[in-house]
Amino acid sequence: MSALFPELELERERDRDRPALRVSPDALTYAELARAAGALAGRLADAGRVAVWATPTARTAVAVVAALLAGVPAVPLNPRTGERELAHILGDSTPELVLAGPEDELPAGLAALPRIDVELTGPEVPPEAVPVDPETTALVVYTSGTTGPPKGVLLSHRAVAASLDALAEAWSWTADDVLVHALPLFHVHGLVLGILGPLRRGGEVRHLGGFSVEGVARELGDGGGTMLFGVPTMYHRLADALDGDARLTDALSKARLLVSGSAALPVHDHERIAAATGRTVVERYGMSETLMNTSVRPGGEPRPGTVGTPLAGVDLRLVDEDGSVLEELDGETVGEVQVRGPNLFSGYLNRPDATAAAFDGDWFRTGDMAVREADGGVRLVGRKATDLIKSGGYKIGAGEIENALLDHPGVREAAVTGEPDADLGERIVAWVVPRDGEKPPAEAELADHVAGLLAPHKRPRVVRYLDALPRNDMGKILKKALSASG
């Protein structure tokens, strides 16, 4: 049996009826999950890899748990993936089966694969589980493909367990916690942290199916939820709704832990939520290849804009462009984040060249740029490929300028990119969604606002106004789309 799920062994009779997961309208106890996943695992024993049509349902959770119990790598598929990308993922991962809900309509690209409909029931005594080597691949998670075709990230049982246990230590995460979220189940955030995390602890997860302010208020309020996982877009909507919504304010105030990830949560939203509820949103930092690297510790001094210190077992360093290791803890010196530890992936599927290029010895090159504060805390300033702007001899991170822009009362959303400039090398471009589209703040006003908060060389030289920023399924801004539209 996979050591990821000790609670599914159900050795204690009193634990059989403990709630495991609920995705409306379906709910499973640990005993029911063990039976359903165990029965399905018995049908997967001889498979190489299996695809999972990862809808936000209890059946997706059962399918993934079954694959892990069987020691068979699961390939979660985004139901919104386009025809070309789906063909690439299937051709690259070559799954032998596809697991889906009985009512799911699968695209033509999956027609050639044998299909198993996932059921939520199973025999009272499921087949005996087989031992699983911790180095066996648990999941093949595909990257977003922003720099080429998506790559299959090989995540072992060892890496998943190490990352979840490090988070449990940092967050005091126990079987008594009830996690609430509405994240997609084809990605590390929603699937590994949001489903496998609670099940490893022996706690409960309640997936909302789709995000709604009302659903969060219900589950964290009278529903007894203790933790909320979300992305910045969700927390922004919660912050907007807090004014005048006493039920939501009370629900967020009761939560033991509010966690935001997948992208930076703007400081303005941190401050609005803290002012209304007295609760600080905790940010953590990870990616598909590394799972979780750092986290702000709950209960400490609020640190909006930072992602905390390295988790147990994770080594982290900043490296300059010339390869030298940066020792400065000054909150200003920018370098690329490199990490190593038991949380790292095993490599990219079928891509030894890309795997080799991703490492500097045993350190993984994240491509994220950051500074470190005096206490060792990490503050991300953007991606090396899209968010590091070299202007007038300075290295500038887009993230801090975005936070400064969001501090302006006339700005609803903001993104910052660089574009070629004959004099400066690159000039800073701000993409702004104004709160009032009829009366947007003037370009000079925004430039002066940023210069006053940060430094004159960090002010935007160009401001472009939009109705909305392009985002992916996880709420991340698609900056390449912005650059193309400019």
Coordinates of C-alpha atoms in Angstrom, one line a residue:
M1 CA 0.0 0.0 0.0
S2 CA 1.1 3.5 -0.7
A3 CA 2.5 5.0 2.6
L4 CA 0.7 8.2 1.6
F5 CA -2.5 7.1 3.1
P6 CA -2.1 5.4 6.5
E7 CA -5.6 6.3 7.5
L8 CA -7.1 4.2 4.6
E9 CA -5.9 1.0 6.4
L10 CA -8.7 1.6 8.9
E11 CA -7.1 -0.4 11.6
R12 CA -9.2 1.4 14.2
E13 CA -12.8 0.4 14.1
R14 CA -13.8 3.8 15.7
D15 CA -12.4 5.6 12.6
R16 CA -14.5 3.8 10.0
D17 CA -17.2 6.4 9.8
R18 CA -15.1 9.5 10.0
P19 CA -15.8 11.9 7.0
A20 CA -13.1 11.8 4.4
L21 CA -14.3 14.0 1.6
R22 CA -17.4 15.8 0.3
V23 CA -17.9 17.2 -3.2
S24 CA -21.6 18.0 -3.5
P25 CA -23.7 15.9 -3.9
D26 CA -21.3 13.1 -2.9
A27 CA -19.7 12.4 0.4
L28 CA -17.5 9.5 1.5
T29 CA -16.3 8.3 4.9
Y30 CA -12.9 6.8 5.2
A31 CA -14.4 3.3 5.1
E32 CA -16.3 4.2 1.9
L33 CA -13.3 5.7 0.3
A34 CA -11.2 2.7 1.2
R35 CA -13.7 0.4 -0.4
A36 CA -14.2 2.4 -3.5
A37 CA -10.6 3.2 -4.1
G38 CA -9.4 -0.2 -3.1
A39 CA -11.8 -1.9 -5.5
L40 CA -10.7 0.3 -8.4
A41 CA -7.0 -0.2 -7.5
G42 CA -7.5 -3.9 -8.0
R43 CA -8.5 -3.2 -11.6
L44 CA -5.4 -1.1 -12.3
A45 CA -2.7 -3.4 -11.0
D46 CA -1.2 -4.2 -14.4
A47 CA -1.5 -0.8 -16.0
G48 CA 1.5 1.4 -16.8
R49 CA 0.0 4.8 -16.5
V50 CA -3.6 5.9 -16.3
A51 CA -5.3 9.2 -17.3
V52 CA -7.8 10.8 -15.0
W53 CA -10.5 13.1 -16.3
A54 CA -10.0 15.5 -13.5
T55 CA -13.4 17.1 -12.9
P56 CA -14.1 18.8 -9.5
T57 CA -15.9 15.6 -8.3
A58 CA -15.5 12.9 -5.6
R59 CA -14.9 10.5 -8.5
T60 CA -11.7 12.3 -9.4
A61 CA -10.4 11.9 -5.8
V62 CA -11.3 8.2 -5.8
A63 CA -9.6 7.7 -9.2
V64 CA -6.3 9.3 -8.1
V65 CA -6.3 7.6 -4.7
A66 CA -6.9 4.2 -6.4
A67 CA -4.0 4.7 -8.8
L68 CA -1.7 5.6 -5.9
L69 CA -2.8 2.6 -3.9
A70 CA -2.1 0.4 -7.0
G71 CA 1.3 2.0 -7.5
V72 CA 0.3 3.2 -10.9
P73 CA 1.2 6.7 -12.1
A74 CA -1.9 8.9 -12.6
V75 CA -2.0 11.6 -15.3
P76 CA -4.6 14.2 -14.3
L77 CA -6.2 15.8 -17.4
N78 CA -7.6 19.3 -17.4
P79 CA -11.2 19.0 -18.8
R80 CA -10.7 22.4 -20.5
T81 CA -7.5 21.4 -22.3
G82 CA -7.7 22.1 -26.0
E83 CA -7.5 19.4 -28.7
R84 CA -3.8 20.0 -29.7
E85 CA -2.6 20.1 -26.1
L86 CA -4.6 17.0 -25.1
A87 CA -3.1 15.1 -28.1
H88 CA 0.4 16.1 -27.0
I89 CA -0.2 15.0 -23.4
L90 CA -1.6 11.7 -24.4
G91 CA 1.1 11.0 -26.9
D92 CA 3.8 11.9 -24.4
S93 CA 2.4 10.0 -21.4
T94 CA 0.9 7.1 -23.3
P95 CA -1.7 6.1 -20.6
E96 CA -3.3 2.7 -21.0
L97 CA -6.7 3.6 -19.5
V98 CA -8.8 6.7 -18.8
L99 CA -10.7 7.0 -15.5
A100 CA -13.8 9.2 -15.6
G101 CA -17.2 9.6 -14.0
P102 CA -20.0 7.6 -15.6
E103 CA -21.7 10.9 -16.8
D104 CA -18.6 12.5 -18.2
E105 CA -18.6 13.2 -21.9
L106 CA -15.0 12.7 -23.1
P107 CA -13.5 14.4 -26.1
A108 CA -12.8 12.5 -29.3
G109 CA -9.1 12.5 -28.5
L110 CA -9.7 10.0 -25.7
A111 CA -11.9 7.7 -27.8
A112 CA -9.1 5.2 -28.5
L113 CA -8.4 4.6 -24.8
P114 CA -10.2 1.9 -22.8
R115 CA -12.4 3.6 -20.2
I116 CA -13.2 2.7 -16.7
D117 CA -16.1 4.5 -15.0
V118 CA -15.3 5.4 -11.5
E119 CA -17.8 4.3 -8.9
L120 CA -18.2 5.5 -5.3
T121 CA -18.9 2.1 -3.9
G122 CA -17.0 -1.1 -3.4
P123 CA -17.0 -4.4 -1.6
E124 CA -16.9 -4.6 2.2
V125 CA -13.4 -6.1 1.9
P126 CA -11.5 -4.6 -1.0
P127 CA -8.6 -6.5 -2.6
E128 CA -5.4 -6.5 -0.5
A129 CA -3.2 -3.6 -1.3
V130 CA 0.3 -4.1 -2.7
P131 CA 3.4 -2.4 -1.2
V132 CA 4.5 0.6 -3.2
D133 CA 8.1 1.8 -3.5
P134 CA 8.3 5.4 -2.3
E135 CA 10.4 6.3 -5.4
T136 CA 7.6 5.1 -7.7
T137 CA 6.0 7.9 -9.7
A138 CA 2.7 8.9 -8.1
L139 CA 1.6 11.6 -10.5
V140 CA 2.6 13.0 -13.9
V141 CA 1.5 16.6 -13.8
Y142 CA 1.9 18.7 -17.0
T143 CA 3.3 22.2 -16.9
S144 CA 1.3 25.1 -18.4
G145 CA 3.5 25.1 -21.5
T146 CA 4.3 28.8 -21.5
T147 CA 7.7 28.2 -23.0
G148 CA 6.9 25.3 -25.3
P149 CA 4.8 22.1 -25.3
P150 CA 3.8 21.1 -21.8
K151 CA 6.3 18.9 -20.0
G152 CA 5.3 15.9 -17.8
V153 CA 6.6 16.4 -14.2
L154 CA 7.3 13.1 -12.5
L155 CA 6.3 13.3 -8.8
S156 CA 7.2 10.3 -6.7
H157 CA 5.3 9.1 -3.6
R158 CA 8.4 10.2 -1.6
A159 CA 8.2 13.8 -2.9
V160 CA 4.4 14.1 -2.2
A161 CA 4.7 12.6 1.3
A162 CA 7.7 14.9 2.2
S163 CA 6.0 18.0 1.0
L164 CA 2.8 17.3 2.8
D165 CA 4.5 16.4 6.0
A166 CA 6.6 19.6 5.9
L167 CA 3.4 21.6 5.5
A168 CA 1.7 19.8 8.3
E169 CA 4.6 20.7 10.6
A170 CA 4.6 24.4 9.5
W171 CA 0.8 24.7 9.8
S172 CA 0.1 22.3 12.7
W173 CA -2.2 20.5 10.3
T174 CA -3.9 17.6 12.0
A175 CA -6.8 15.1 11.6
D176 CA -9.0 17.6 13.4
D177 CA -8.8 20.1 10.5
V178 CA -11.6 20.4 7.9
L179 CA -10.2 21.9 4.6
V180 CA -12.5 24.0 2.4
H181 CA -11.5 24.8 -1.2
A182 CA -12.7 25.1 -4.8
L183 CA -9.4 24.6 -6.7
P184 CA -9.0 22.6 -9.9
L185 CA -8.1 18.9 -9.3
F186 CA -5.6 18.6 -12.2
H187 CA -3.0 20.8 -10.6
V188 CA -0.6 20.4 -7.6
H189 CA -2.4 23.1 -5.5
G190 CA -5.9 21.6 -5.7
L191 CA -5.1 17.9 -6.0
V192 CA -1.9 17.3 -4.0
L193 CA -2.4 19.9 -1.3
G194 CA -6.2 20.1 -1.4
I195 CA -7.1 16.4 -1.7
L196 CA -4.1 14.3 -0.8
G197 CA -3.1 16.6 2.0
P198 CA -6.2 16.1 4.2
L199 CA -6.4 12.4 3.4
R200 CA -2.8 11.9 4.5
R201 CA -3.6 13.7 7.8
G202 CA -6.8 11.7 8.3
G203 CA -8.8 14.9 8.2
E204 CA -11.7 16.0 6.0
V205 CA -11.8 17.9 2.7
R206 CA -14.9 19.8 1.4
H207 CA -14.6 20.8 -2.2
L208 CA -17.1 23.5 -3.2
G209 CA -17.4 22.2 -6.8
G210 CA -17.0 25.8 -8.0
F211 CA -15.9 28.9 -6.1
S212 CA -18.5 31.1 -4.5
V213 CA -18.5 33.6 -1.7
E214 CA -21.6 32.0 -0.3
G215 CA -20.0 28.5 -0.3
V216 CA -17.0 29.8 1.6
A217 CA -19.2 31.5 4.2
R218 CA -21.3 28.4 4.7
E219 CA -18.5 25.9 5.1
L220 CA -16.2 28.1 7.2
G221 CA -19.1 29.3 9.3
D222 CA -21.8 26.9 10.5
G223 CA -20.1 24.1 8.5
G224 CA -17.2 24.0 10.8
G225 CA -14.4 24.3 8.3
T226 CA -11.0 25.2 9.8
M227 CA -8.8 25.9 6.8
L228 CA -9.3 27.6 3.4
F229 CA -7.1 27.2 0.4
G230 CA -7.4 29.6 -2.5
V231 CA -5.7 31.6 -5.2
P232 CA -5.5 35.4 -5.3
T233 CA -8.5 35.8 -7.5
M234 CA -10.6 34.1 -4.9
Y235 CA -9.3 36.1 -2.0
H236 CA -9.8 39.3 -4.0
R237 CA -13.5 38.4 -4.5
L238 CA -13.7 37.6 -0.8
A239 CA -12.1 41.0 0.1
D240 CA -14.6 42.8 -2.2
A241 CA -17.5 41.0 -0.5
L242 CA -16.5 41.6 3.1
D243 CA -17.9 45.1 3.2
G244 CA -21.5 44.6 4.5
D245 CA -21.4 40.8 4.6
A246 CA -21.4 40.0 8.4
R247 CA -21.8 36.3 7.7
L248 CA -18.7 36.1 5.6
T249 CA -16.7 38.3 8.0
D250 CA -17.6 36.0 10.9
A251 CA -16.8 32.8 8.8
L252 CA -13.3 34.0 7.8
S253 CA -12.7 35.2 11.4
K254 CA -13.4 31.7 12.7
A255 CA -11.0 29.9 10.3
R256 CA -7.8 28.6 11.8
L257 CA -5.9 29.1 8.6
L258 CA -6.4 31.0 5.4
V259 CA -3.8 30.0 2.7
S260 CA -3.2 31.7 -0.7
G261 CA -1.0 30.3 -3.4
S262 CA -0.2 29.8 -7.1
A263 CA 0.5 33.5 -7.5
A264 CA 1.3 36.5 -5.3
L265 CA -1.6 37.9 -3.2
P266 CA -1.6 41.7 -3.6
V267 CA -0.8 43.5 -0.4
H268 CA -4.0 45.5 -0.7
D269 CA -6.1 42.4 -0.4
H270 CA -4.0 41.1 2.5
E271 CA -4.7 44.4 4.3
R272 CA -8.5 44.4 3.5
I273 CA -9.0 40.9 4.8
A274 CA -6.9 41.4 7.9
A275 CA -8.7 44.7 8.8
A276 CA -12.2 43.1 8.5
T277 CA -11.5 39.7 10.1
G278 CA -8.4 40.0 12.2
R279 CA -7.1 37.0 10.2
T280 CA -3.8 37.0 8.3
V281 CA -3.7 35.2 5.0
V282 CA -0.7 32.9 4.9
E283 CA 1.2 32.6 1.6
R284 CA 3.4 29.7 0.6
Y285 CA 5.6 29.1 -2.4
G286 CA 5.8 26.1 -4.6
M287 CA 5.6 24.8 -8.2
S288 CA 4.9 21.5 -10.0
E289 CA 8.5 20.5 -10.0
T290 CA 9.2 21.2 -6.4
L291 CA 5.8 20.9 -4.7
M292 CA 6.1 23.2 -1.6
N293 CA 9.3 25.1 -0.8
T294 CA 8.5 27.8 1.7
S295 CA 5.6 29.2 3.9
V296 CA 4.8 32.0 6.2
R297 CA 4.2 30.5 9.7
P298 CA 0.8 31.1 11.1
G299 CA 0.6 33.1 14.3
G300 CA 3.7 35.2 13.5
E301 CA 3.9 38.8 12.6
P302 CA 1.9 39.6 9.4
R303 CA 4.3 39.8 6.4
P304 CA 2.2 40.7 3.3
G305 CA 4.2 40.3 0.2
T306 CA 6.5 37.5 1.4
V307 CA 6.2 33.7 1.1
G308 CA 8.0 32.9 4.3
T309 CA 11.0 30.7 5.1
P310 CA 12.0 27.3 3.7
L311 CA 10.0 24.3 4.9
A312 CA 11.7 21.4 6.8
G313 CA 14.0 19.5 4.6
V314 CA 14.2 22.2 1.9
D315 CA 17.4 24.1 1.1
L316 CA 17.0 27.4 -0.7
R317 CA 19.5 29.9 -2.2
L318 CA 19.6 32.9 -4.5
V319 CA 22.0 32.8 -7.4
D320 CA 23.2 35.7 -9.6
E321 CA 23.3 35.7 -13.4
D322 CA 27.0 34.8 -13.3
G323 CA 26.3 31.7 -11.1
S324 CA 27.6 33.1 -7.9
V325 CA 25.5 32.5 -4.7
L326 CA 24.1 35.6 -3.2
E327 CA 24.5 35.9 0.6
E328 CA 22.7 39.2 1.1
L329 CA 19.7 39.3 3.4
D330 CA 18.9 43.0 2.6
G331 CA 15.5 42.8 0.9
E332 CA 17.0 44.4 -2.2
T333 CA 19.5 42.0 -3.9
V334 CA 17.6 40.1 -6.6
G335 CA 18.6 36.5 -7.6
E336 CA 17.1 33.3 -9.0
V337 CA 15.7 30.9 -6.5
Q338 CA 17.3 27.5 -6.5
V339 CA 16.1 24.7 -4.2
R340 CA 17.0 21.1 -3.2
G341 CA 15.4 18.6 -0.9
P342 CA 13.2 15.4 -0.8
N343 CA 10.3 17.5 -2.3
L344 CA 11.8 17.7 -5.7
F345 CA 10.4 15.9 -8.8
S346 CA 12.2 13.0 -10.4
G347 CA 12.6 14.6 -13.8
Y348 CA 10.5 15.4 -16.9
L349 CA 8.9 12.5 -18.7
N350 CA 10.8 11.7 -21.9
R351 CA 12.9 14.8 -21.6
P352 CA 16.4 14.1 -20.2
D353 CA 17.7 17.2 -21.9
A354 CA 15.1 19.5 -20.2
T355 CA 15.7 17.7 -16.9
A356 CA 19.5 18.2 -17.1
A357 CA 19.0 21.9 -18.0
A358 CA 16.7 22.4 -15.0
F359 CA 19.5 21.6 -12.5
D360 CA 22.6 23.2 -11.3
G361 CA 24.2 20.2 -9.7
D362 CA 21.6 19.0 -7.3
W363 CA 19.9 22.4 -7.1
F364 CA 16.7 22.9 -9.1
R365 CA 16.6 26.2 -11.1
T366 CA 13.1 27.5 -10.4
G367 CA 13.2 30.5 -12.8
D368 CA 11.7 32.6 -10.0
M369 CA 13.4 35.8 -8.9
A370 CA 13.4 36.9 -5.3
V371 CA 15.1 38.8 -2.5
R372 CA 15.7 37.6 1.0
E373 CA 14.8 39.6 4.1
A374 CA 16.9 39.9 7.3
D375 CA 15.2 36.8 8.8
G376 CA 15.8 34.7 5.7
G377 CA 12.2 35.1 4.5
V378 CA 11.7 35.1 0.8
R379 CA 10.0 37.8 -1.2
L380 CA 9.3 36.8 -4.8
V381 CA 9.6 39.6 -7.4
G382 CA 8.6 37.7 -10.5
R383 CA 9.6 35.1 -13.1
K384 CA 13.0 35.4 -14.7
A385 CA 11.6 35.0 -18.2
T386 CA 8.7 37.6 -17.8
D387 CA 9.0 39.6 -14.6
L388 CA 12.7 40.6 -14.3
I389 CA 13.1 44.0 -15.9
K390 CA 16.5 45.5 -16.6
S391 CA 16.0 49.2 -16.9
G392 CA 18.7 51.9 -16.7
G393 CA 21.2 49.6 -15.1
Y394 CA 18.8 48.3 -12.4
K395 CA 17.3 44.9 -12.0
I396 CA 13.7 45.4 -11.1
G397 CA 11.0 42.8 -10.1
A398 CA 7.6 43.4 -11.6
G399 CA 5.8 42.1 -8.4
E400 CA 6.7 45.1 -6.2
I401 CA 5.5 47.6 -8.8
E402 CA 2.3 45.7 -9.2
N403 CA 1.7 45.9 -5.5
A404 CA 2.4 49.6 -5.5
L405 CA -0.1 50.1 -8.3
L406 CA -2.8 48.1 -6.5
D407 CA -2.3 50.5 -3.6
H408 CA -3.8 53.3 -5.7
P409 CA -7.5 53.7 -5.0
G410 CA -8.3 54.0 -8.8
V411 CA -6.7 50.6 -9.7
R412 CA -8.6 47.3 -9.6
E413 CA -6.1 45.1 -11.2
A414 CA -2.5 45.6 -12.4
A415 CA 0.3 43.8 -14.2
V416 CA 3.8 45.0 -15.1
T417 CA 6.0 43.9 -18.0
G418 CA 9.1 45.2 -19.7
E419 CA 9.6 46.1 -23.3
P420 CA 12.6 47.2 -25.3
D421 CA 13.8 50.8 -24.9
A422 CA 16.7 52.3 -26.9
D423 CA 17.8 54.4 -23.9
L424 CA 17.0 52.3 -20.8
G425 CA 17.4 48.8 -22.3
E426 CA 13.9 48.0 -21.1
R427 CA 11.1 50.3 -20.0
I428 CA 8.5 49.5 -17.4
V429 CA 5.0 49.0 -18.8
A430 CA 1.9 48.9 -16.5
W431 CA -1.3 47.2 -17.6
V432 CA -4.1 48.6 -15.5
V433 CA -7.8 47.7 -15.0
P434 CA -9.2 50.9 -13.5
R435 CA -12.0 50.8 -10.9
D436 CA -13.9 53.3 -12.9
G437 CA -13.5 52.7 -16.6
E438 CA -15.0 56.0 -17.5
K439 CA -12.4 57.9 -15.3
P440 CA -9.2 56.0 -15.1
P441 CA -6.3 57.5 -13.2
A442 CA -3.9 59.4 -15.4
E443 CA -0.6 57.9 -16.5
A444 CA 1.5 60.6 -14.8
E445 CA -0.5 60.1 -11.6
L446 CA 0.2 56.4 -11.5
A447 CA 3.9 56.9 -12.3
D448 CA 4.2 59.4 -9.5
H449 CA 2.4 57.1 -7.1
V450 CA 4.8 54.3 -7.7
A451 CA 7.9 56.5 -7.6
G452 CA 6.7 57.9 -4.2
L453 CA 6.2 54.4 -2.7
L454 CA 9.3 52.7 -4.2
A455 CA 11.9 54.7 -6.1
P456 CA 11.9 56.9 -9.2
H457 CA 13.6 54.3 -11.4
K458 CA 10.7 51.8 -10.7
R459 CA 8.0 54.1 -12.0
P460 CA 6.1 52.9 -15.2
R461 CA 7.1 54.7 -18.3
V462 CA 4.0 53.5 -20.2
V463 CA 0.4 52.7 -18.9
R464 CA -2.0 50.7 -20.9
Y465 CA -5.6 50.4 -19.8
L466 CA -7.7 47.1 -20.1
D467 CA -11.1 45.9 -19.2
A468 CA -9.6 42.7 -17.6
L469 CA -6.3 40.9 -17.4
P470 CA -5.9 37.6 -19.2
R471 CA -5.6 34.7 -16.6
N472 CA -5.2 30.9 -16.6
D473 CA -7.3 28.4 -14.7
M474 CA -5.3 29.0 -11.5
G475 CA -5.7 32.8 -11.7
K476 CA -2.2 33.5 -12.9
I477 CA -1.8 36.5 -15.2
L478 CA -0.8 35.5 -18.7
K479 CA 1.9 38.1 -19.4
K480 CA 2.9 36.7 -22.7
A481 CA -0.6 37.4 -23.9
L482 CA -0.3 41.0 -22.6
S483 CA 3.0 41.5 -24.5
A484 CA 1.4 40.2 -27.7
S485 CA -1.6 42.5 -27.3
G486 CA 0.7 45.5 -26.8

